[in-house]
Amino acid sequence: MVIYALGLNQEHFLKKEKGKQMVKVQWYPGHMEKAKRGMLEKLKAVDMIIELRDARMPESSRNPMLIQMANQKPRLIVLSKMDQADPVQTELWLKKLQSENVSCIAVDLMRDPGCGKKIIQASLNVMKEKRDRQRAKGINPRAVRAMAAGIPNVGKSTMINRIAGKNTLKAADKPGVTRSLTWLHADKELDLLDTPGVLWPKFEDEKTGSILAALGSINDDILDKKMIAMDAIHIIQDLYPGLLEDYYESGEVNPNGMLKAIAEKRHFKLSDDVLDTKRAAEAFLTDLRHGKYGRLTLEHVNEETSEDM
Ligand SMILES: Nc1nc2c(ncn2[C@@H]2O[C@H](COP(=O)(O)OP(=O)(O)OP(=O)(O)O)[C@@H](O)[C@H]2O)c(=O)[nH]1
Ligand SMILES: [Mg+2]
């Protein structure tokens, strides 16, 4: 079995099309490059960056290009979707980030009515010194201007809507929803710039691509869903041994065997004796993204993580 079968560490990868022709596909499309340029232009008008990451993948959802762009700007990391992540791991990730002097909080943007206030407070804390200096000079500080940035589908627009208390911005459960940069006076003390989700042109390792694809931050119309599912199964079997086996009442099997067990259990068949593992893969990914297997974090803190958080 190939580990990380998806193979997303190149600038593009080859996908077998229906006509058995191999075509090159990019996951860093032109609109992301355009968004990056737009974000660079707006940086001057921004006091701080609110970097959203997905609590289920705090490392893979870290965009190194964004960190480079933001350079010396004060930064708050918001781990979104904490309601879907392993709570033990979320605590460990927060501790790790805090130990590296990065301000960070974890939020449930869907069900926690207090999350907007929490984010406003954390943003004001990041800007506290500067605003205190202004006050000491007799200047009444204006609202903090923050850029909400991060990879696709991590909850940037949802977060701004929550803080503003109204659904002004379009948000949906697929990557690439936001296509333009939009300022919103979300709170009397916080102006927020919504930005399109951006990835970066080359992943350092294949696992990153697999995790991003599994949790829905790469447009998977262009990907092989069976490969994504097998990689995700492999990761879950490693981090949560027995979980999928118990769920599907299967014996110990490899990821391909697990897809067969899922197809068997759910009666997905192409004919009487041929299982539909493609449909099983699609169902598995939908379930994983909706938290059906419980609260899972696909990368654990004690794994190797990069120094530049
Ligand atoms: N369970 C859960 N779902 C969330 C949370 N935050 C956002 N979502 C969901 O995640 C999906 C993506 O949210 P968006 O706000 O569109 O994400 P985005 O980062 O703006 O995405 P792009 O504009 O595509 O880059 C939506 O279906 C949201 O309802 C959260 O904290 N918990
Ligand atoms: Mg958006």
XYZ file of C-alpha atoms and ligand atoms in Angstrom:
342
model
C 0.000 0.000 0.000
C 1.290 3.424 -0.904
C 1.268 5.718 2.112
C -0.185 9.155 1.282
C -1.405 7.880 -2.034
C -2.759 11.267 -3.016
C 0.784 12.512 -3.618
C 0.113 16.233 -3.259
C 3.628 17.496 -2.630
C 4.311 18.743 -6.120
C 3.102 22.008 -7.627
C 0.488 20.004 -9.435
C -0.259 16.356 -9.737
C -1.471 13.992 -12.402
C -5.043 12.881 -12.397
C -6.471 10.143 -14.520
C -9.392 11.510 -16.481
C -12.313 9.522 -17.817
C -10.687 9.012 -21.220
C -7.650 7.529 -19.381
C -5.700 10.649 -20.317
C -3.405 12.066 -17.652
C -3.890 15.770 -17.029
C -2.046 18.198 -14.770
C -4.121 19.765 -12.042
C -3.185 22.697 -9.798
C -4.515 23.300 -6.309
C -3.041 26.816 -6.275
C -5.306 28.365 -8.876
C -5.019 31.877 -10.331
C -7.633 33.377 -8.035
C -5.456 32.554 -5.002
C -2.462 34.366 -6.504
C -4.729 37.334 -7.207
C -6.027 37.201 -3.622
C -2.481 37.105 -2.282
C -1.622 40.261 -4.259
C -4.767 41.958 -2.957
C -3.880 41.004 0.604
C -0.353 42.370 0.239
C -1.782 45.674 -1.001
C -4.159 45.919 1.965
C -1.540 45.026 4.594
C -0.510 48.653 5.051
C -4.032 49.545 6.161
C -4.166 46.683 8.645
C -3.141 46.761 12.333
C -3.080 43.018 12.879
C -3.745 39.636 11.303
C -6.295 37.157 12.631
C -5.030 33.894 11.250
C -7.659 31.184 11.211
C -6.584 27.588 11.417
C -8.661 24.457 11.658
C -8.408 22.904 15.153
C -8.509 19.459 13.527
C -5.270 20.240 11.678
C -3.479 23.165 13.369
C -0.195 22.493 11.569
C -1.404 21.622 8.066
C -3.787 24.573 8.051
C -0.897 26.944 8.819
C -0.101 28.790 5.600
C 3.657 29.526 5.524
C 3.147 32.067 2.743
C 0.781 33.999 4.966
C 3.238 34.064 7.857
C 5.869 35.456 5.495
C 3.457 38.071 4.165
C 2.327 39.187 7.607
C 5.941 39.641 8.653
C 6.023 41.814 11.781
C 2.279 42.475 12.112
C 0.756 41.481 15.448
C -1.054 38.192 15.037
C -3.832 36.250 16.713
C -4.351 32.616 15.817
C -7.947 31.436 16.003
C -8.392 27.673 15.941
C -11.844 27.219 14.446
C -14.072 24.136 14.504
C -12.961 23.187 18.018
C -16.353 21.478 18.394
C -15.149 18.914 15.838
C -11.579 18.524 17.117
C -10.219 16.213 19.811
C -10.484 18.396 22.977
C -7.319 16.944 24.513
C -5.330 17.787 21.397
C -6.816 21.278 21.148
C -5.606 22.019 24.692
C -2.155 20.700 23.811
C -1.979 22.757 20.610
C -3.024 25.912 22.450
C -0.349 25.283 25.079
C 2.264 24.684 22.410
C 1.413 27.871 20.516
C 1.249 29.916 23.712
C 4.624 28.545 24.823
C 5.991 30.010 21.603
C 4.555 33.414 22.507
C 1.821 33.327 19.905
C -1.580 34.610 21.006
C -4.176 31.990 20.235
C -7.660 30.870 21.136
C -9.898 28.020 20.053
C -13.536 28.631 19.140
C -16.736 26.936 18.109
C -18.140 29.429 15.622
C -21.341 27.475 15.135
C -22.714 26.904 18.606
C -20.907 29.206 21.032
C -22.846 32.481 21.196
C -19.977 34.052 23.144
C -17.306 33.318 20.523
C -17.569 36.749 18.882
C -16.833 38.542 22.171
C -13.959 36.145 22.852
C -12.337 36.970 19.514
C -12.844 40.735 19.946
C -11.282 40.574 23.420
C -8.324 38.492 22.233
C -7.743 40.900 19.315
C -7.821 43.924 21.616
C -5.348 42.161 23.934
C -2.945 41.685 21.022
C -3.191 45.429 20.279
C -3.209 46.499 23.943
C 0.307 47.942 24.194
C -0.075 50.097 21.102
C -3.485 51.345 22.158
C -2.257 52.080 25.699
C 0.597 54.139 24.219
C -1.903 56.107 22.158
C -4.061 56.740 25.209
C -1.020 57.903 27.184
C -0.481 60.513 24.439
C -4.086 61.616 24.756
C -5.182 59.911 21.521
C -8.416 57.964 21.632
C -7.597 54.797 19.663
C -9.812 54.084 16.634
C -11.274 50.629 15.973
C -8.613 47.950 15.406
C -8.330 46.950 11.739
C -7.702 43.240 11.368
C -7.287 41.052 8.322
C -8.942 37.629 8.657
C -6.749 35.279 6.698
C -6.177 31.567 6.265
C -6.617 28.565 4.072
C -9.933 27.882 2.300
C -12.992 26.677 4.245
C -11.545 27.352 7.693
C -14.352 29.714 8.783
C -13.081 33.241 8.039
C -16.379 34.591 6.711
C -18.372 32.739 9.393
C -16.176 34.300 12.091
C -16.762 37.829 10.780
C -20.511 37.200 10.536
C -20.522 35.973 14.154
C -18.671 39.056 15.392
C -20.914 41.372 13.374
C -23.999 39.507 14.589
C -25.441 39.205 11.063
C -24.861 37.006 8.027
C -23.564 39.670 5.664
C -20.804 37.530 4.144
C -21.367 34.391 2.130
C -20.128 31.275 3.921
C -20.575 27.648 2.881
C -19.225 24.187 3.468
C -16.851 24.119 0.508
C -13.504 25.773 -0.260
C -13.231 28.891 -2.418
C -16.488 30.629 -1.441
C -15.034 34.103 -0.804
C -13.513 35.604 -3.941
C -12.946 39.251 -3.010
C -11.568 41.305 -0.132
C -14.325 42.983 1.889
C -14.128 45.298 4.899
C -16.808 45.006 7.512
C -17.291 47.256 10.539
C -17.996 44.180 12.649
C -17.850 45.782 16.084
C -17.350 49.300 17.408
C -13.788 48.294 18.314
C -12.998 45.963 15.415
C -13.035 46.386 11.624
C -12.465 43.103 9.828
C -11.236 42.391 6.325
C -12.577 39.153 4.871
C -10.201 37.532 2.399
C -10.378 34.561 0.035
C -8.845 31.355 1.375
C -5.346 30.841 0.031
C -3.102 27.811 -0.170
C 0.533 27.917 -1.216
C 2.159 26.570 -4.378
C 4.112 23.631 -2.950
C 3.542 21.437 0.102
C 6.591 20.400 2.080
C 5.300 16.888 2.576
C 2.586 14.705 1.159
C 0.796 14.296 4.462
C -0.094 18.014 4.487
C -1.876 17.683 1.142
C -3.669 14.562 2.313
C -4.929 16.187 5.534
C -6.023 19.388 3.769
C -7.898 17.355 1.184
C -9.469 15.030 3.758
C -10.902 17.924 5.761
C -12.192 19.812 2.734
C -9.774 22.702 2.251
C -8.817 21.723 -1.293
C -11.451 21.620 -4.005
C -11.878 17.869 -4.253
C -13.645 17.975 -7.629
C -10.116 17.823 -8.980
C -8.923 15.041 -6.685
C -9.230 11.275 -6.507
C -11.598 10.742 -3.584
C -10.533 7.146 -3.040
C -6.937 8.289 -2.578
C -8.012 11.051 -0.165
C -10.141 8.613 1.821
C -7.417 5.956 2.014
C -4.893 8.508 3.265
C -7.365 9.760 5.875
C -8.146 6.199 6.993
C -4.431 5.508 7.312
C -3.964 8.623 9.484
C -6.967 7.812 11.699
C -5.884 4.190 12.116
C -2.516 5.482 13.258
C -3.803 8.150 15.691
C -7.030 6.509 16.867
C -6.373 2.763 16.647
C -9.498 0.641 16.492
C -11.904 3.549 16.055
C -12.939 2.857 12.453
C -12.692 -0.895 12.973
C -15.179 -0.640 15.863
C -17.437 1.739 13.966
C -17.691 -0.538 10.949
C -17.364 -3.760 12.947
C -14.530 -4.842 10.722
C -11.370 -6.694 11.627
C -7.972 -5.107 11.395
C -7.681 -4.066 7.755
C -5.600 -1.794 5.577
C -7.204 1.437 4.208
C -8.316 -0.243 1.004
C -9.839 -3.069 3.063
C -11.565 -0.468 5.223
C -13.160 1.111 2.129
C -14.428 -2.347 1.207
C -15.765 -2.840 4.751
C -17.580 0.515 4.505
C -19.050 -0.399 1.106
C -20.120 -3.794 2.478
C -21.699 -2.339 5.613
C -23.565 0.355 3.700
C -24.562 -1.931 0.834
C -22.745 0.121 -1.793
C -22.437 -2.254 -4.741
C -21.785 -1.908 -8.448
C -23.231 -5.383 -9.006
C -24.101 -8.382 -6.804
C -20.490 -9.233 -6.127
C -18.647 -5.957 -6.856
C -18.385 -3.380 -4.067
C -18.605 0.333 -4.901
C -15.550 1.592 -3.031
C -15.662 4.977 -4.780
C -19.065 5.647 -3.263
C -17.772 4.345 0.072
C -14.880 6.824 -0.138
C -17.244 9.725 -0.832
C -19.538 8.736 2.041
C -16.572 8.280 4.382
C -15.221 11.769 3.580
C -18.627 13.407 4.055
C -18.991 11.655 7.409
C -15.475 12.547 8.498
C -15.999 16.224 7.635
C -19.286 16.233 9.559
C -17.731 14.685 12.651
C -19.611 11.384 12.443
C -16.609 9.445 13.798
C -16.362 11.723 16.816
C -14.065 14.623 17.608
C -10.807 13.892 15.825
C -7.598 15.842 15.308
C -5.614 14.521 12.369
C -2.242 15.713 13.609
C -1.178 15.397 17.187
C 1.102 17.743 19.033
C 3.824 15.243 19.782
C 4.327 14.766 16.074
C 7.174 16.574 14.368
C 6.138 20.190 13.906
C 7.978 23.048 12.297
C 9.802 25.659 14.363
C 8.178 28.684 12.767
C 4.656 28.504 14.105
N -18.585 22.841 13.168
C -18.094 24.034 12.835
N -18.230 24.486 11.581
C -17.713 25.698 11.273
C -17.038 26.493 12.228
N -16.623 27.621 11.620
C -17.034 27.537 10.337
N -17.705 26.395 10.124
C -18.284 25.908 8.843
O -17.219 25.819 7.922
C -17.684 26.091 6.600
C -16.782 27.110 5.941
O -17.008 28.367 6.514
P -16.631 29.722 5.751
O -16.838 30.830 6.718
O -17.300 29.800 4.420
O -15.064 29.500 5.540
P -14.031 30.485 4.809
O -12.741 30.351 5.537
O -14.604 31.852 4.710
O -13.922 29.774 3.389
P -13.428 30.389 1.952
O -14.149 31.692 1.749
O -13.863 29.351 1.008
O -11.968 30.530 2.050
C -19.137 26.526 6.747
O -19.979 25.424 6.447
C -19.247 26.908 8.217
O -20.560 26.718 8.727
C -16.915 25.985 13.576
O -16.320 26.581 14.491
N -17.447 24.748 13.798
Mg -14.987 33.009 3.081
